[in-house]
Amino acid sequence: MVIALNPPVDVVSFGQHIGVGARAPDLSLSGPAQLVQVGNTRLDVPRLQVDGPLRPQLTIGPVQRNAAAAQLFDRASLGSAATEAVAALEAGFVHWYLRGALGLVAFAVVAAAAGGCLRILVALRQHGRSEETVPHIGEIARRWSGTIRRTTVLAVVVSLLGWAAAGVLAYAGAASGLQDVRSLSDLVGASHVTPAPVGPVLTGYTGAVIGDSRAVRVGGPPVADPTGDDTTCERSADSPAVEIGRVTGEKVLNLACPGATIASGLRGAQQRDGTSVPPQIGRLKQVQNLRFVVVVIGPNDLGWTDFIQYCYAVADCADNLTQGEFDYRLAAFDRDYGDLLQDLDALDGHPQIVVMTSYDVLDPDADPACPAVRGPAGTAGLNPTKIELLASRNAALNHVLAAGAEKYGFSVASPALTPLCTTGADQIGADLQGLTDPEPFHPTALGSLRMAASVAALVEQAVPIRDRGSG
């Protein structure tokens, strides 16, 4: 009862609020510790098998993004931060354990007192049924006071001894289970399932590009001799993949498709115009001897268009409900992105992986009279505050992209595309399509070239460039 009723102790570790306590015991003699993710699931930890009723439980979530959490990706401070985190968890469990001991003593005293009172009532009832004179209740209490005291002391001592034994068993089980644990996957197991290879084996390509409509360069001229997927995905003859090939002198395969997300497009099949496009990762696995892979992903996973349209439509789009929805989608993307990074890290030959960040469409100093700022007819349009909000959310997406890439040692390309409604003396053309163009906010041919240049600069560091000749 004490274990079940003793609430978890809240501690802060890596900027996350974690409840430290024990799972409700059952009738088994031993069982595993447990990790509870708020709003998600309960995970048994088979490695932490504990004898007795006291089986540790950690309750985590919802995950908070803050400076303390960023220490997980900072090698310089990770060691000391990890030590502090372990100390906080240990202190939290000791607090919970001592509070449980006090509760146990209180419960034992109350139970013994209740038992003593019950014994006195039984004695009164027995005397009442006999022909003897019924003694005063005070006299009966004096007769039984010694027994009650001994019972109370015995109950407290036995309970504390049992509590101490349960604590020793819990510590022994946790210490034994944690000896060979080196990662979270070791602790709770892994559930990663990678897409299977799809289609025929491809050779002759040095690089490949996977991703969404930005990598397709929607609205551009179609490729020569297109495959069925080239036509379905509207791949352009001046896409970043083609431009990377022109800059580096290498042959680069474009597997990107408009509307692609990690779940539907990269790691799973994508339905487009009644046609099923195979998972891009599955096709990528069939390309032999790749030296580099470029990844262009993110906005579709967040439903980025929803947030842009909302900001155009209302006077103020910085409400808590919308921010909460953005945070929720970003957290979901982070999980999917982790699976994608594992897929890329396991590719045969370990090609160089280049993750491209998302560009800003507008600048807060943009001309208010510009069509992309005014917005569609009948809408409130954008202003510097709204543009700054969108930029901050784009920065949050880029932080996730960069942090994940750096964790795996992948490269990060940040294309320097000029936002809309910006003028400059050195500008030779728009990098992005405007609101009145066929594919708003997508790269133009020049923007596609700038995207390719940001990748080529990284690829050249690892991949020798062939002689390009006079062309």
Tab-separated table of C-alpha atoms in Angstrom:
chain	number	residue	atom	x	y	z
A	1	MET	CA	0.000	0.000	0.000
A	2	VAL	CA	2.850	2.376	0.793
A	3	ILE	CA	4.494	1.772	-2.604
A	4	ALA	CA	1.208	2.298	-4.440
A	5	LEU	CA	0.239	5.441	-2.509
A	6	ASN	CA	3.659	7.122	-2.305
A	7	PRO	CA	3.680	9.628	-5.234
A	8	PRO	CA	6.799	10.048	-7.427
A	9	VAL	CA	9.370	12.694	-6.536
A	10	ASP	CA	9.826	15.292	-9.285
A	11	VAL	CA	13.440	15.972	-10.303
A	12	VAL	CA	14.912	17.916	-13.224
A	13	SER	CA	17.497	16.180	-15.414
A	14	PHE	CA	18.779	17.611	-18.733
A	15	GLY	CA	15.999	20.181	-18.515
A	16	GLN	CA	13.312	17.463	-18.309
A	17	HIS	CA	10.907	16.901	-15.421
A	18	ILE	CA	11.198	13.265	-14.349
A	19	GLY	CA	9.074	11.524	-11.742
A	20	VAL	CA	11.146	9.086	-9.652
A	21	GLY	CA	9.342	6.367	-7.712
A	22	ALA	CA	8.314	2.720	-7.973
A	23	ARG	CA	5.739	0.885	-10.034
A	24	ALA	CA	2.708	-0.580	-8.291
A	25	PRO	CA	3.665	-4.075	-7.036
A	26	ASP	CA	1.905	-7.261	-8.037
A	27	LEU	CA	1.876	-10.778	-6.630
A	28	SER	CA	5.048	-11.865	-8.451
A	29	LEU	CA	8.278	-12.347	-6.516
A	30	SER	CA	10.316	-10.287	-8.993
A	31	GLY	CA	9.780	-8.011	-11.973
A	32	PRO	CA	11.368	-5.356	-14.192
A	33	ALA	CA	11.731	-1.641	-13.603
A	34	GLN	CA	9.571	0.583	-15.787
A	35	LEU	CA	9.920	3.702	-17.918
A	36	VAL	CA	6.710	5.706	-18.472
A	37	GLN	CA	6.453	8.247	-21.274
A	38	VAL	CA	3.635	10.664	-20.527
A	39	GLY	CA	0.971	10.503	-23.238
A	40	ASN	CA	2.760	7.664	-24.986
A	41	THR	CA	3.491	4.287	-23.457
A	42	ARG	CA	4.908	2.231	-20.604
A	43	LEU	CA	8.135	0.388	-21.287
A	44	ASP	CA	9.346	-2.458	-19.109
A	45	VAL	CA	13.136	-2.453	-18.660
A	46	PRO	CA	14.043	-6.169	-18.733
A	47	ARG	CA	17.699	-5.471	-17.892
A	48	LEU	CA	16.658	-4.015	-14.528
A	49	GLN	CA	15.098	-7.136	-13.015
A	50	VAL	CA	14.378	-6.581	-9.306
A	51	ASP	CA	13.509	-9.163	-6.650
A	52	GLY	CA	10.881	-8.101	-4.153
A	53	PRO	CA	8.107	-5.501	-4.395
A	54	LEU	CA	10.203	-2.319	-4.825
A	55	ARG	CA	10.720	-1.958	-8.607
A	56	PRO	CA	11.885	1.507	-9.729
A	57	GLN	CA	9.828	3.575	-12.145
A	58	LEU	CA	10.737	6.767	-14.059
A	59	THR	CA	7.995	8.953	-15.537
A	60	ILE	CA	9.221	11.257	-18.321
A	61	GLY	CA	7.493	13.842	-20.494
A	62	PRO	CA	6.380	15.779	-22.242
A	63	VAL	CA	9.870	16.491	-23.602
A	64	GLN	CA	11.000	20.101	-23.189
A	65	ARG	CA	13.336	21.848	-25.637
A	66	ASN	CA	15.649	24.121	-23.702
A	67	ALA	CA	19.307	24.936	-23.135
A	68	ALA	CA	19.727	22.142	-20.596
A	69	ALA	CA	18.392	19.564	-23.071
A	70	ALA	CA	20.870	20.811	-25.685
A	71	GLN	CA	23.715	19.570	-23.456
A	72	LEU	CA	22.923	16.082	-24.754
A	73	PHE	CA	24.540	17.137	-28.040
A	74	ASP	CA	27.428	19.094	-26.520
A	75	ARG	CA	30.359	16.755	-26.066
A	76	ALA	CA	32.261	19.321	-24.014
A	77	SER	CA	29.637	19.496	-21.270
A	78	LEU	CA	27.939	16.103	-21.668
A	79	GLY	CA	30.167	14.341	-19.112
A	80	SER	CA	29.516	16.707	-16.215
A	81	ALA	CA	25.860	17.098	-17.184
A	82	ALA	CA	25.396	13.314	-17.206
A	83	THR	CA	27.004	13.027	-13.754
A	84	GLU	CA	24.668	15.727	-12.423
A	85	ALA	CA	21.685	13.984	-14.015
A	86	VAL	CA	22.513	10.659	-12.373
A	87	ALA	CA	23.034	12.405	-9.016
A	88	ALA	CA	19.635	14.109	-9.348
A	89	LEU	CA	17.912	10.790	-10.078
A	90	GLU	CA	19.667	9.093	-7.154
A	91	ALA	CA	18.720	11.922	-4.796
A	92	GLY	CA	15.137	11.767	-6.034
A	93	PHE	CA	14.878	8.032	-5.365
A	94	VAL	CA	16.434	8.398	-1.898
A	95	HIS	CA	13.871	11.135	-1.138
A	96	TRP	CA	11.055	8.890	-2.340
A	97	TYR	CA	12.443	5.926	-0.361
A	98	LEU	CA	12.778	7.857	2.917
A	99	ARG	CA	9.326	9.366	2.485
A	100	GLY	CA	8.037	5.837	1.975
A	101	ALA	CA	9.741	4.726	5.196
A	102	LEU	CA	7.937	7.473	7.121
A	103	GLY	CA	4.676	6.446	5.518
A	104	LEU	CA	5.373	2.856	6.428
A	105	VAL	CA	5.932	3.733	10.114
A	106	ALA	CA	2.741	5.800	10.166
A	107	PHE	CA	0.784	2.997	8.543
A	108	ALA	CA	2.203	0.402	10.984
A	109	VAL	CA	1.353	2.567	14.020
A	110	VAL	CA	-2.179	3.243	12.800
A	111	ALA	CA	-2.727	-0.427	11.936
A	112	ALA	CA	-1.429	-1.543	15.359
A	113	ALA	CA	-3.616	1.024	17.138
A	114	ALA	CA	-6.646	-0.067	15.149
A	115	GLY	CA	-5.848	-3.678	15.994
A	116	GLY	CA	-5.549	-2.799	19.713
A	117	CYS	CA	-8.895	-0.986	19.708
A	118	LEU	CA	-10.495	-3.941	17.973
A	119	ARG	CA	-9.021	-6.305	20.577
A	120	ILE	CA	-10.452	-4.196	23.432
A	121	LEU	CA	-13.903	-4.213	21.814
A	122	VAL	CA	-13.715	-7.987	21.434
A	123	ALA	CA	-12.763	-8.311	25.121
A	124	LEU	CA	-15.730	-6.146	26.150
A	125	ARG	CA	-18.052	-8.249	24.050
A	126	GLN	CA	-16.705	-11.457	25.594
A	127	HIS	CA	-17.176	-10.110	29.143
A	128	GLY	CA	-20.653	-8.899	28.250
A	129	ARG	CA	-21.710	-12.416	27.259
A	130	SER	CA	-20.348	-13.985	30.480
A	131	GLU	CA	-21.991	-13.825	33.879
A	132	GLU	CA	-18.992	-12.063	35.318
A	133	THR	CA	-19.080	-8.379	36.200
A	134	VAL	CA	-18.063	-6.368	33.151
A	135	PRO	CA	-14.865	-4.463	33.932
A	136	HIS	CA	-14.503	-0.787	33.086
A	137	ILE	CA	-13.107	-0.076	29.633
A	138	GLY	CA	-10.147	1.738	31.243
A	139	GLU	CA	-9.230	-1.411	33.144
A	140	ILE	CA	-9.364	-3.496	29.959
A	141	ALA	CA	-7.223	-0.889	28.175
A	142	ARG	CA	-4.641	-1.096	30.964
A	143	ARG	CA	-4.610	-4.877	30.706
A	144	TRP	CA	-3.971	-4.745	26.958
A	145	SER	CA	-1.740	-1.670	26.813
A	146	GLY	CA	1.450	-3.723	27.084
A	147	THR	CA	0.334	-6.067	24.347
A	148	ILE	CA	-0.618	-3.135	22.132
A	149	ARG	CA	2.764	-1.468	22.693
A	150	ARG	CA	4.613	-4.677	21.919
A	151	THR	CA	2.488	-5.233	18.826
A	152	THR	CA	3.127	-1.676	17.638
A	153	VAL	CA	6.890	-1.926	18.147
A	154	LEU	CA	6.933	-5.301	16.426
A	155	ALA	CA	4.882	-3.977	13.493
A	156	VAL	CA	7.178	-0.961	13.040
A	157	VAL	CA	10.389	-3.007	13.332
A	158	VAL	CA	9.222	-5.763	10.978
A	159	SER	CA	7.910	-3.207	8.461
A	160	LEU	CA	11.167	-1.243	8.475
A	161	LEU	CA	13.212	-4.428	8.134
A	162	GLY	CA	11.048	-5.462	5.184
A	163	TRP	CA	11.380	-1.967	3.671
A	164	ALA	CA	15.163	-2.071	4.111
A	165	ALA	CA	15.346	-5.524	2.507
A	166	ALA	CA	13.225	-4.329	-0.431
A	167	GLY	CA	15.530	-1.316	-0.834
A	168	VAL	CA	18.650	-3.513	-0.847
A	169	LEU	CA	17.105	-5.839	-3.448
A	170	ALA	CA	16.056	-2.882	-5.604
A	171	TYR	CA	19.555	-1.400	-5.480
A	172	ALA	CA	21.186	-4.754	-6.246
A	173	GLY	CA	18.884	-5.380	-9.223
A	174	ALA	CA	19.392	-1.874	-10.666
A	175	ALA	CA	23.181	-1.928	-10.167
A	176	SER	CA	23.490	-5.368	-11.766
A	177	GLY	CA	21.298	-4.447	-14.743
A	178	LEU	CA	23.103	-1.176	-15.450
A	179	GLN	CA	26.609	-2.665	-15.527
A	180	ASP	CA	26.766	-3.278	-19.287
A	181	VAL	CA	24.352	-0.582	-20.457
A	182	ARG	CA	25.973	1.888	-22.867
A	183	SER	CA	22.923	3.451	-24.562
A	184	LEU	CA	19.178	3.903	-24.251
A	185	SER	CA	18.705	1.122	-26.817
A	186	ASP	CA	20.659	-1.242	-24.553
A	187	LEU	CA	18.358	-0.306	-21.688
A	188	VAL	CA	14.891	-0.502	-23.253
A	189	GLY	CA	15.585	-2.244	-26.566
A	190	ALA	CA	15.368	-0.971	-30.134
A	191	SER	CA	12.374	-1.004	-32.467
A	192	HIS	CA	13.962	0.367	-35.639
A	193	VAL	CA	12.768	-1.273	-38.859
A	194	THR	CA	14.458	0.018	-41.988
A	195	PRO	CA	12.799	0.039	-45.458
A	196	ALA	CA	13.727	-2.875	-47.702
A	197	PRO	CA	15.568	-2.284	-51.001
A	198	VAL	CA	13.164	-1.571	-53.876
A	199	GLY	CA	13.625	-1.905	-57.640
A	200	PRO	CA	16.565	-2.912	-59.809
A	201	VAL	CA	20.198	-2.333	-58.892
A	202	LEU	CA	21.529	0.997	-60.239
A	203	THR	CA	25.151	1.751	-61.078
A	204	GLY	CA	27.070	4.692	-62.466
A	205	TYR	CA	25.889	7.305	-59.956
A	206	THR	CA	28.299	9.084	-57.630
A	207	GLY	CA	25.633	10.918	-55.643
A	208	ALA	CA	21.901	10.972	-54.977
A	209	VAL	CA	19.335	13.462	-53.705
A	210	ILE	CA	16.298	12.481	-51.651
A	211	GLY	CA	13.608	14.787	-50.340
A	212	ASP	CA	10.642	16.970	-51.230
A	213	SER	CA	9.544	19.511	-53.845
A	214	ARG	CA	12.480	21.835	-53.152
A	215	ALA	CA	14.816	19.092	-54.366
A	216	VAL	CA	12.500	18.370	-57.311
A	217	ARG	CA	12.546	22.073	-58.353
A	218	VAL	CA	8.855	21.990	-59.242
A	219	GLY	CA	7.939	24.257	-62.091
A	220	GLY	CA	11.196	23.738	-63.976
A	221	PRO	CA	11.718	22.114	-67.383
A	222	PRO	CA	11.212	18.333	-67.400
A	223	VAL	CA	14.172	15.983	-67.566
A	224	ALA	CA	15.110	14.343	-70.859
A	225	ASP	CA	14.043	10.699	-71.278
A	226	PRO	CA	12.101	10.642	-68.002
A	227	THR	CA	11.250	7.467	-66.130
A	228	GLY	CA	7.742	6.898	-64.845
A	229	ASP	CA	8.725	8.197	-61.399
A	230	ASP	CA	10.425	11.248	-62.976
A	231	THR	CA	7.127	12.148	-64.616
A	232	THR	CA	4.983	11.361	-61.571
A	233	CYS	CA	7.244	13.465	-59.337
A	234	GLU	CA	7.699	16.292	-61.889
A	235	ARG	CA	11.484	16.200	-61.548
A	236	SER	CA	13.161	19.131	-63.253
A	237	ALA	CA	16.133	19.365	-65.583
A	238	ASP	CA	17.518	22.162	-63.382
A	239	SER	CA	16.909	20.538	-59.981
A	240	PRO	CA	19.610	20.685	-57.283
A	241	ALA	CA	20.599	17.107	-58.198
A	242	VAL	CA	21.256	18.091	-61.798
A	243	GLU	CA	23.057	21.282	-60.774
A	244	ILE	CA	25.242	19.405	-58.273
A	245	GLY	CA	26.217	17.086	-61.109
A	246	ARG	CA	27.091	20.042	-63.327
A	247	VAL	CA	29.170	21.733	-60.633
A	248	THR	CA	31.059	18.614	-59.539
A	249	GLY	CA	31.228	16.790	-62.845
A	250	GLU	CA	29.578	13.752	-61.249
A	251	LYS	CA	26.411	11.854	-62.134
A	252	VAL	CA	23.750	12.490	-59.482
A	253	LEU	CA	20.447	10.625	-59.163
A	254	ASN	CA	17.324	12.549	-58.152
A	255	LEU	CA	14.840	10.506	-56.079
A	256	ALA	CA	12.923	13.460	-54.574
A	257	CYS	CA	9.178	13.882	-54.970
A	258	PRO	CA	6.778	16.778	-54.167
A	259	GLY	CA	4.850	16.392	-50.927
A	260	ALA	CA	7.274	13.811	-49.563
A	261	THR	CA	7.578	13.386	-45.813
A	262	ILE	CA	9.809	11.009	-43.919
A	263	ALA	CA	6.953	8.584	-43.258
A	264	SER	CA	5.321	8.931	-46.687
A	265	GLY	CA	7.982	9.374	-49.312
A	266	LEU	CA	11.375	8.621	-47.799
A	267	ARG	CA	10.758	5.646	-45.475
A	268	GLY	CA	7.370	4.627	-46.850
A	269	ALA	CA	5.681	4.579	-50.237
A	270	GLN	CA	4.054	7.810	-51.396
A	271	GLN	CA	0.741	8.019	-53.209
A	272	ARG	CA	0.772	10.684	-55.899
A	273	ASP	CA	-1.840	11.193	-58.627
A	274	GLY	CA	-3.050	7.626	-58.219
A	275	THR	CA	0.472	6.221	-58.496
A	276	SER	CA	2.497	4.613	-55.742
A	277	VAL	CA	6.051	5.958	-55.647
A	278	PRO	CA	8.463	3.540	-53.887
A	279	PRO	CA	10.193	4.660	-50.663
A	280	GLN	CA	13.171	6.797	-51.550
A	281	ILE	CA	15.343	5.018	-48.966
A	282	GLY	CA	14.388	1.690	-50.544
A	283	ARG	CA	15.458	2.937	-53.983
A	284	LEU	CA	18.588	4.510	-52.503
A	285	LYS	CA	19.695	1.126	-51.161
A	286	GLN	CA	19.818	-0.213	-54.713
A	287	VAL	CA	22.275	2.429	-55.923
A	288	GLN	CA	25.790	0.988	-55.904
A	289	ASN	CA	29.012	2.780	-54.901
A	290	LEU	CA	27.456	6.063	-53.815
A	291	ARG	CA	29.898	8.645	-52.463
A	292	PHE	CA	27.367	11.167	-51.184
A	293	VAL	CA	23.639	11.544	-50.463
A	294	VAL	CA	21.844	14.884	-50.083
A	295	VAL	CA	18.752	15.038	-47.847
A	296	VAL	CA	16.140	17.792	-48.308
A	297	ILE	CA	13.289	17.256	-45.852
A	298	GLY	CA	11.284	18.937	-43.099
A	299	PRO	CA	8.572	21.470	-44.034
A	300	ASN	CA	6.081	18.894	-45.316
A	301	ASP	CA	6.436	16.875	-42.110
A	302	LEU	CA	5.429	19.962	-40.131
A	303	GLY	CA	2.579	20.901	-42.463
A	304	TRP	CA	4.414	24.196	-42.970
A	305	THR	CA	1.793	25.470	-45.408
A	306	ASP	CA	-0.801	25.392	-42.599
A	307	PHE	CA	1.178	27.867	-40.504
A	308	ILE	CA	1.899	30.211	-43.436
A	309	GLN	CA	-1.749	30.287	-44.529
A	310	TYR	CA	-2.887	30.872	-40.946
A	311	CYS	CA	-0.541	33.821	-40.529
A	312	TYR	CA	-1.802	35.308	-43.796
A	313	ALA	CA	-5.422	34.882	-42.713
A	314	VAL	CA	-5.508	36.291	-39.147
A	315	ALA	CA	-4.387	39.526	-37.547
A	316	ASP	CA	-2.223	37.747	-34.953
A	317	CYS	CA	-0.949	34.184	-35.470
A	318	ALA	CA	1.202	34.014	-32.304
A	319	ASP	CA	-1.429	32.250	-30.193
A	320	ASN	CA	-0.696	29.453	-27.740
A	321	LEU	CA	-2.872	26.892	-29.518
A	322	THR	CA	-0.973	27.251	-32.800
A	323	GLN	CA	2.372	27.256	-31.001
A	324	GLY	CA	1.400	24.080	-29.180
A	325	GLU	CA	0.477	22.425	-32.462
A	326	PHE	CA	3.817	23.455	-33.957
A	327	ASP	CA	5.705	22.051	-30.958
A	328	TYR	CA	3.757	18.795	-31.230
A	329	ARG	CA	4.504	18.417	-34.940
A	330	LEU	CA	8.161	19.295	-34.451
A	331	ALA	CA	8.494	16.623	-31.744
A	332	ALA	CA	6.867	14.066	-34.071
A	333	PHE	CA	9.248	15.088	-36.864
A	334	ASP	CA	12.192	14.706	-34.495
A	335	ARG	CA	11.236	11.079	-33.856
A	336	ASP	CA	10.780	10.294	-37.558
A	337	TYR	CA	14.014	12.111	-38.375
A	338	GLY	CA	15.875	9.905	-35.904
A	339	ASP	CA	14.691	6.803	-37.789
A	340	LEU	CA	15.769	8.352	-41.098
A	341	LEU	CA	19.224	9.150	-39.737
A	342	GLN	CA	19.636	5.525	-38.661
A	343	ASP	CA	18.701	4.389	-42.175
A	344	LEU	CA	21.255	6.730	-43.723
A	345	ASP	CA	23.965	5.756	-41.271
A	346	ALA	CA	23.511	2.090	-42.191
A	347	LEU	CA	23.847	2.545	-45.978
A	348	ASP	CA	26.361	0.253	-47.658
A	349	GLY	CA	29.688	1.945	-48.253
A	350	HIS	CA	28.863	4.693	-45.744
A	351	PRO	CA	28.544	7.551	-48.263
A	352	GLN	CA	28.894	11.151	-47.123
A	353	ILE	CA	25.480	12.391	-45.961
A	354	VAL	CA	24.638	16.059	-46.459
A	355	VAL	CA	21.514	17.348	-44.685
A	356	MET	CA	20.166	20.605	-46.148
A	357	THR	CA	18.477	23.117	-43.852
A	358	SER	CA	15.302	25.030	-44.694
A	359	TYR	CA	15.565	28.568	-46.060
A	360	ASP	CA	13.581	31.625	-44.903
A	361	VAL	CA	11.027	32.813	-47.446
A	362	LEU	CA	10.755	36.398	-46.166
A	363	ASP	CA	12.783	38.855	-44.118
A	364	PRO	CA	11.173	41.023	-41.382
A	365	ASP	CA	12.411	44.101	-43.297
A	366	ALA	CA	10.591	43.032	-46.460
A	367	ASP	CA	8.749	45.709	-48.428
A	368	PRO	CA	5.138	45.839	-47.079
A	369	ALA	CA	3.864	46.572	-50.589
A	370	CYS	CA	5.348	43.350	-51.964
A	371	PRO	CA	2.668	40.820	-53.030
A	372	ALA	CA	4.233	38.073	-50.905
A	373	VAL	CA	3.827	40.293	-47.812
A	374	ARG	CA	0.360	41.618	-48.659
A	375	GLY	CA	-0.878	38.073	-49.188
A	376	PRO	CA	-3.870	36.823	-51.164
A	377	ALA	CA	-6.801	39.165	-51.650
A	378	GLY	CA	-9.078	39.392	-48.637
A	379	THR	CA	-6.455	38.282	-46.098
A	380	ALA	CA	-4.767	40.236	-43.315
A	381	GLY	CA	-1.353	39.667	-44.883
A	382	LEU	CA	1.970	39.544	-43.079
A	383	ASN	CA	3.880	42.062	-40.974
A	384	PRO	CA	7.366	42.043	-39.373
A	385	THR	CA	6.055	40.348	-36.208
A	386	LYS	CA	4.447	37.502	-38.158
A	387	ILE	CA	7.525	37.082	-40.359
A	388	GLU	CA	9.768	36.929	-37.285
A	389	LEU	CA	7.495	34.249	-35.811
A	390	LEU	CA	7.714	32.151	-38.984
A	391	ALA	CA	11.486	32.663	-39.047
A	392	SER	CA	11.803	31.494	-35.434
A	393	ARG	CA	9.825	28.348	-36.210
A	394	ASN	CA	11.973	27.702	-39.271
A	395	ALA	CA	15.037	28.143	-37.050
A	396	ALA	CA	13.613	25.546	-34.645
A	397	LEU	CA	13.240	23.105	-37.541
A	398	ASN	CA	16.800	23.818	-38.684
A	399	HIS	CA	18.080	23.248	-35.147
A	400	VAL	CA	16.557	19.752	-35.174
A	401	LEU	CA	18.003	19.065	-38.631
A	402	ALA	CA	21.485	20.249	-37.681
A	403	ALA	CA	21.548	18.599	-34.242
A	404	GLY	CA	20.574	15.218	-35.678
A	405	ALA	CA	23.123	15.459	-38.475
A	406	GLU	CA	25.909	16.449	-36.094
A	407	LYS	CA	25.069	13.545	-33.792
A	408	TYR	CA	25.829	11.118	-36.622
A	409	GLY	CA	28.764	13.091	-38.001
A	410	PHE	CA	26.853	14.087	-41.143
A	411	SER	CA	27.450	17.343	-43.029
A	412	VAL	CA	25.008	20.266	-42.940
A	413	ALA	CA	24.407	22.521	-45.950
A	414	SER	CA	22.710	25.892	-45.413
A	415	PRO	CA	21.881	27.422	-48.812
A	416	ALA	CA	22.056	31.228	-48.913
A	417	LEU	CA	18.865	31.966	-50.829
A	418	THR	CA	17.734	35.573	-50.937
A	419	PRO	CA	14.248	35.945	-49.381
A	420	LEU	CA	11.361	37.361	-51.368
A	421	CYS	CA	10.635	41.082	-51.435
A	422	THR	CA	14.343	41.871	-51.003
A	423	THR	CA	16.317	44.044	-53.364
A	424	GLY	CA	20.070	44.198	-53.730
A	425	ALA	CA	22.595	45.542	-56.193
A	426	ASP	CA	24.232	42.142	-56.617
A	427	GLN	CA	20.984	40.255	-57.234
A	428	ILE	CA	20.883	38.777	-60.733
A	429	GLY	CA	17.428	37.257	-60.349
A	430	ALA	CA	14.959	35.942	-57.809
A	431	ASP	CA	15.967	32.849	-55.865
A	432	LEU	CA	12.380	32.016	-54.907
A	433	GLN	CA	9.083	32.002	-56.748
A	434	GLY	CA	6.671	34.648	-55.507
A	435	LEU	CA	3.075	34.382	-54.408
A	436	THR	CA	1.794	34.973	-57.955
A	437	ASP	CA	4.124	32.406	-59.549
A	438	PRO	CA	3.028	28.813	-60.313
A	439	GLU	CA	4.864	27.307	-57.322
A	440	PRO	CA	5.063	29.953	-54.572
A	441	PHE	CA	8.034	29.887	-52.193
A	442	HIS	CA	9.831	27.163	-54.173
A	443	PRO	CA	13.294	27.741	-55.678
A	444	THR	CA	13.742	29.245	-59.098
A	445	ALA	CA	16.454	27.949	-61.425
A	446	LEU	CA	18.864	30.386	-59.732
A	447	GLY	CA	17.754	29.275	-56.281
A	448	SER	CA	18.274	25.653	-57.291
A	449	LEU	CA	21.812	26.521	-58.378
A	450	ARG	CA	22.513	28.193	-55.040
A	451	MET	CA	21.238	25.097	-53.226
A	452	ALA	CA	23.552	22.950	-55.328
A	453	ALA	CA	26.503	25.245	-54.629
A	454	SER	CA	26.026	24.883	-50.856
A	455	VAL	CA	26.234	21.104	-51.248
A	456	ALA	CA	29.086	21.086	-53.763
A	457	ALA	CA	31.299	23.023	-51.357
A	458	LEU	CA	30.899	20.204	-48.813
A	459	VAL	CA	31.105	17.336	-51.276
A	460	GLU	CA	34.335	18.688	-52.791
A	461	GLN	CA	35.996	18.259	-49.402
A	462	ALA	CA	35.407	14.502	-49.475
A	463	VAL	CA	34.892	13.571	-53.157
A	464	PRO	CA	37.574	14.258	-55.806
A	465	ILE	CA	36.108	16.220	-58.716
A	466	ARG	CA	36.741	14.878	-62.157
A	467	ASP	CA	38.269	16.964	-64.882
A	468	ARG	CA	35.362	18.995	-66.256
A	469	GLY	CA	37.160	19.965	-69.477
A	470	SER	CA	36.305	23.126	-71.361
A	471	GLY	CA	32.587	22.759	-70.594
